[in-house]
Short mmCIF file of C-alpha atoms in Angstrom, two decimals:
data_model
loop_
_atom_site.label_atom_id
_atom_site.label_comp_id
_atom_site.label_asym_id
_atom_site.label_seq_id
_atom_site.Cartn_x
_atom_site.Cartn_y
_atom_site.Cartn_z
CA MET J 16 52.31 215.98 151.20
CA SER J 17 49.81 213.13 150.95
CA GLU J 18 48.64 212.44 147.39
CA LEU J 19 45.28 213.49 145.83
CA PRO J 20 42.35 211.13 146.06
CA SER J 21 42.18 211.01 142.12
CA ALA J 22 45.88 210.03 141.90
CA LEU J 23 45.47 207.76 144.66
CA MET J 24 42.53 206.02 142.67
CA LEU J 25 44.67 206.10 139.65
CA ARG J 26 47.08 204.55 141.33
CA ALA J 27 44.66 201.49 142.93
CA VAL J 28 43.35 201.04 139.34
CA GLN J 29 46.59 200.40 138.23
CA HIS J 30 48.05 198.21 140.66
CA SER J 31 44.19 196.21 140.41
CA LEU J 32 44.29 195.78 136.58
CA MET J 33 48.34 194.86 136.51
CA PHE J 34 49.13 192.23 135.71
CA SER J 35 46.76 189.98 134.01
CA THR J 36 47.52 187.43 131.86
CA PRO J 37 50.73 188.23 129.91
CA PHE J 38 49.99 188.60 125.92
CA GLU J 39 51.41 186.15 123.82
CA LEU J 40 51.77 186.68 119.95
CA PRO J 41 49.39 184.33 118.56
CA SER J 42 51.07 181.51 115.90
CA GLN J 43 50.00 182.62 112.24
CA THR J 44 48.70 179.59 111.18
CA ALA J 45 46.11 178.96 107.87
CA ALA J 46 43.26 177.78 111.25
CA LEU J 47 43.57 180.95 112.88
CA TRP J 48 42.98 183.19 109.98
CA LEU J 49 40.03 180.58 108.73
CA THR J 50 38.81 181.02 112.57
CA ALA J 51 38.83 184.75 112.36
CA LEU J 52 36.84 184.70 108.68
CA VAL J 53 34.20 182.65 109.96
CA LEU J 54 33.75 183.89 113.38
CA ASN J 55 33.52 187.37 112.22
CA SER J 56 31.56 186.59 109.02
CA LEU J 57 28.70 184.92 111.37
CA LEU J 58 29.01 187.78 114.55
CA ILE J 59 28.82 190.69 111.91
CA SER J 60 25.39 188.55 110.33
CA LEU J 61 23.75 188.42 113.96
CA ALA J 62 25.18 192.30 114.84
CA GLN J 63 23.21 194.18 112.12
CA ARG J 64 20.40 194.26 113.89
CA PHE J 65 21.74 196.81 116.51
CA PRO J 66 21.66 200.29 115.58
CA LEU J 67 25.45 201.06 115.51
CA LEU J 68 26.64 200.86 112.24
CA THR J 69 25.15 201.43 108.79
CA ARG J 70 25.03 197.91 106.53
CA ALA J 71 28.21 199.17 105.15
CA GLY J 72 29.31 199.97 108.25
CA TRP J 73 29.12 196.33 109.55
CA CYS J 74 30.91 195.02 106.51
CA HIS J 75 34.00 196.96 106.80
CA ALA J 76 33.72 195.82 110.53
CA GLY J 77 33.91 192.37 109.78
CA ILE J 78 36.82 193.12 107.49
CA LEU J 79 38.47 194.59 110.48
CA GLY J 80 37.59 192.02 112.82
CA THR J 81 38.98 189.27 110.65
CA VAL J 82 42.34 191.26 110.50
CA LEU J 83 42.51 192.16 113.85
CA TRP J 84 41.34 188.46 115.02
CA GLY J 85 44.31 186.98 112.65
CA SER J 86 46.66 189.25 114.05
CA LEU J 87 46.21 189.27 117.22
CA ALA J 88 43.72 186.53 118.29
CA TRP J 89 40.50 187.26 120.39
CA ARG J 90 42.28 189.60 123.00
CA GLY J 91 43.11 192.44 120.14
CA TRP J 92 39.71 192.15 118.55
CA LEU J 93 37.72 192.31 121.79
CA ALA J 94 39.81 195.65 122.83
CA VAL J 95 37.96 197.34 119.28
CA VAL J 96 34.94 196.11 119.81
CA ALA J 97 34.68 197.38 123.41
CA TYR J 98 35.69 199.99 121.87
CA LEU J 99 32.75 200.30 119.40
CA VAL J 100 30.52 199.40 122.19
CA LEU J 101 31.75 202.73 124.52
CA GLY J 102 31.48 205.03 121.60
CA SER J 103 28.45 204.21 120.68
CA LEU J 104 26.86 204.36 123.98
CA VAL J 105 28.14 207.58 124.39
CA THR J 106 27.05 209.09 121.27
CA LYS J 107 23.27 207.99 122.25
CA LEU J 108 23.49 209.71 125.53
CA GLY J 109 21.24 213.00 124.89
CA PHE J 110 20.63 212.21 121.48
CA ALA J 111 17.07 213.17 121.35
CA ARG J 112 18.75 217.17 122.74
CA LYS J 113 21.83 216.83 120.41
CA GLN J 114 19.31 216.89 117.18
CA GLU J 115 17.18 219.37 118.45
CA LEU J 116 20.27 221.56 118.32
CA GLY J 117 21.64 220.07 115.07
CA LEU J 118 24.57 218.62 116.79
CA ALA J 119 23.58 215.08 116.73
CA GLU J 120 26.03 212.53 114.27
CA GLY J 121 23.84 211.76 110.94
CA ARG J 122 22.06 208.40 110.18
CA GLY J 123 20.46 208.27 114.02
CA GLY J 124 24.16 208.02 115.46
CA ARG J 125 25.01 204.73 113.12
CA ARG J 126 28.78 204.54 112.04
CA GLY J 127 29.70 204.13 108.44
CA PRO J 128 32.94 202.84 106.66
CA GLU J 129 34.51 206.06 106.71
CA ASN J 130 34.30 205.82 110.52
CA VAL J 131 35.06 202.62 110.96
CA TRP J 132 38.42 203.40 108.78
CA GLY J 133 39.30 206.57 110.59
CA SER J 134 39.11 205.27 113.45
CA ALA J 135 40.69 202.15 113.44
CA PHE J 136 43.20 202.32 110.26
CA THR J 137 46.27 202.63 112.49
CA GLY J 138 45.69 199.81 115.09
CA LEU J 139 45.21 198.06 111.82
CA VAL J 140 48.34 198.66 110.46
CA LEU J 141 50.08 198.25 113.63
CA ALA J 142 48.40 194.93 114.41
CA LEU J 143 49.51 193.57 110.66
CA LEU J 144 53.14 195.06 111.99
CA ILE J 145 52.82 193.10 115.00
CA ALA J 146 51.34 189.72 113.20
CA ALA J 147 54.72 190.33 110.97
CA ARG J 148 57.16 190.33 113.78
CA ILE J 149 58.23 193.74 112.40
CA GLY J 150 59.24 196.09 115.13
CA SER J 151 59.18 195.53 118.61
CA PRO J 152 55.61 194.18 120.09
CA PRO J 153 55.87 196.01 123.53
CA LEU J 154 56.39 199.46 121.63
CA LEU J 155 53.42 198.32 118.79
CA LEU J 156 51.24 197.25 121.32
CA ILE J 157 51.37 200.51 123.59
CA GLY J 158 51.04 202.26 120.09
CA PHE J 159 48.19 199.88 119.29
CA ALA J 160 46.23 200.90 122.50
CA THR J 161 46.99 204.62 122.37
CA SER J 162 45.36 204.86 119.07
CA PHE J 163 41.99 203.70 120.63
CA ALA J 164 42.03 205.81 123.87
CA ALA J 165 42.90 208.74 122.07
CA LYS J 166 39.69 207.91 119.82
CA LEU J 167 37.74 207.01 122.67
CA ALA J 168 38.90 209.88 124.31
CA ASP J 169 37.84 212.17 121.51
CA THR J 170 34.41 210.17 120.99
CA PHE J 171 33.70 211.08 125.05
CA GLY J 172 34.36 214.78 124.65
CA SER J 173 32.99 215.44 121.67
CA GLU J 174 29.58 213.81 122.48
CA ILE J 175 29.46 214.98 125.92
CA GLY J 176 30.54 218.50 125.36
CA LYS J 177 27.95 219.29 122.84
CA ARG J 178 25.22 218.14 125.05
CA TRP J 179 26.11 219.28 128.24
CA GLY J 180 29.37 221.48 127.60
CA ARG J 181 28.11 224.92 129.77
CA THR J 182 30.93 227.17 128.16
CA THR J 183 32.27 226.19 124.82
CA LEU J 184 35.50 227.89 123.95
CA LEU J 185 37.86 227.83 120.56
CA ILE J 186 41.07 226.46 121.79
CA THR J 187 43.57 228.61 119.95
CA THR J 188 41.79 232.09 121.16
CA LEU J 189 39.78 230.71 124.09
CA ARG J 190 37.06 232.67 123.15
CA PRO J 191 33.11 231.55 123.17
CA VAL J 192 31.76 229.76 120.02
CA PRO J 193 28.87 227.64 119.62
CA ALA J 194 28.88 223.97 120.60
CA GLY J 195 29.95 221.83 117.94
CA THR J 196 32.49 224.34 116.01
CA GLU J 197 35.58 222.41 115.07
CA GLY J 198 38.22 223.06 117.66
CA ALA J 199 36.00 223.77 120.08
CA VAL J 200 36.57 222.62 124.13
CA SER J 201 34.87 222.67 127.15
CA VAL J 202 35.66 221.78 130.81
CA GLU J 203 32.64 218.99 130.88
CA GLY J 204 33.98 217.82 127.90
CA THR J 205 37.44 217.84 128.43
CA LEU J 206 36.93 215.99 131.60
CA ALA J 207 34.72 213.44 129.56
CA SER J 208 37.82 212.86 127.29
CA ALA J 209 39.97 211.86 130.35
CA ILE J 210 37.32 209.56 131.34
CA GLY J 211 37.43 207.87 127.41
CA SER J 212 41.22 207.41 127.44
CA LEU J 213 40.77 205.90 130.91
CA LEU J 214 38.07 203.53 130.09
CA MET J 215 40.14 202.26 127.10
CA THR J 216 43.23 202.02 129.07
CA VAL J 217 41.47 199.84 131.48
CA VAL J 218 40.29 198.10 128.67
CA MET J 219 43.68 197.16 127.20
CA ALA J 220 45.06 196.41 130.51
CA VAL J 221 42.38 193.80 131.46
CA LEU J 222 42.86 192.28 128.19
CA GLY J 223 46.82 192.15 128.83
CA LEU J 224 47.63 194.37 126.12
CA VAL J 225 49.17 197.21 128.20
CA GLN J 226 51.62 194.99 130.59
CA SER J 227 52.97 197.63 133.18
CA GLU J 228 51.93 200.63 135.41
CA ALA J 229 54.49 202.74 133.20
CA ALA J 230 52.86 201.38 129.86
CA PHE J 231 49.57 202.24 131.58
CA THR J 232 50.48 205.91 132.18
CA VAL J 233 51.50 206.40 128.59
CA VAL J 234 48.25 205.13 127.00
CA LEU J 235 46.40 207.21 129.46
CA VAL J 236 47.84 210.54 129.00
CA VAL J 237 49.48 210.01 125.58
CA GLY J 238 45.42 209.51 124.63
CA PHE J 239 44.11 212.43 126.05
CA ILE J 240 46.72 214.92 125.03
CA ALA J 241 46.07 213.64 121.34
CA THR J 242 42.21 214.87 121.83
CA LEU J 243 43.61 218.04 122.70
CA LEU J 244 45.91 218.01 119.21
CA GLU J 245 43.20 216.70 117.51
CA SER J 246 40.76 220.05 118.65
CA LEU J 247 43.63 222.39 118.11
CA LEU J 248 44.02 220.97 114.20
CA GLY J 249 40.52 221.38 114.02
CA ALA J 250 40.29 224.81 115.00
CA LEU J 251 43.59 225.77 112.34
CA GLY J 252 42.46 223.76 109.49
CA GLN J 253 39.32 222.93 108.82
CA ASP J 254 37.67 225.97 107.85
CA ARG J 255 40.34 226.27 105.87
CA TRP J 256 41.19 223.19 103.94
CA PRO J 257 38.02 221.56 102.26
CA TRP J 258 39.65 218.44 102.14
CA LEU J 259 40.29 217.98 105.96
CA THR J 260 37.64 216.10 106.44
CA ASN J 261 36.54 214.88 110.15
CA GLU J 262 37.12 210.90 108.96
CA LEU J 263 40.66 212.56 108.04
CA VAL J 264 41.39 214.08 111.08
CA ASN J 265 40.50 211.16 112.93
CA GLY J 266 42.75 208.54 111.07
CA LEU J 267 45.83 211.59 111.47
CA GLN J 268 44.87 211.73 115.63
CA THR J 269 45.06 207.82 115.94
CA ALA J 270 48.42 207.88 114.19
CA TRP J 271 50.06 210.57 115.90
CA ALA J 272 48.49 209.10 119.40
CA ALA J 273 50.60 206.13 118.35
CA GLY J 274 53.66 207.50 116.97
CA LEU J 275 53.93 209.66 120.61
CA ALA J 276 53.12 206.72 122.43
CA ILE J 277 55.59 204.67 120.68
CA VAL J 278 58.22 207.19 120.91
CA THR J 279 57.98 207.78 124.77
CA ALA J 280 57.72 204.48 125.58
CA TRP J 281 60.67 203.81 123.81
CA LEU J 282 62.63 206.45 126.03
CA LEU J 283 61.68 205.16 129.06
CA GLY J 284 63.13 201.74 128.41
CA LEU J 285 59.43 199.82 127.43
CA SER J 286 60.57 197.82 124.24
CA SER J 287 61.00 194.95 126.23
#
């Protein structure tokens, strides 16, 4: 049986991206970290005019960017900038209508420190482990890439599903619920999640952080699956446990996405 068009397209994307300049761990020097601090301070001071983050959010993003550049050099930093831009753009899609429905993100869609760390804390920890040469760099890079693929998948699914989802169902019971309900899914939102995971995986491959077809597949698939697990946790727990905030759920999602991807990659022999 011939391959489906979607499978052929994915294979074409994989082969066209493989295999950009191999990622080499930067040498940990004072000059690297000083460069990271100066560049991020300058860029954040200029970027604050863009309505992507709150003022405090930009400050925390500067800290995140400095650590990422110092740990993984410009490629790791640029990957997370791409995540921020893509996530912010999809949040703005249909924003006026989402405001009318009471489903829009607060603060005009600007993200604060809690959003920065809910999305990126797992990636930050993995970047520091890579910089410290603790563990297998190829596995940790796969975990790093998957944590952001999962989060972008979640953002795409949530923002597209709230605005364009025709039928919204609770993932645990499949009964219809209002859009924006914790744990709600829709066909449109689910497809958007798959696209979000694919886009972030492509970014990671272009930057050389994903180095093989097998690693590409792990990041893509696990990033998508982690989003479904996040919806399941939201449906089961967020109405029961007040302490289970969206930011904590986001952090847990990126953590289990990275963990599942690392274990899967290890089982597939991708540790070298």
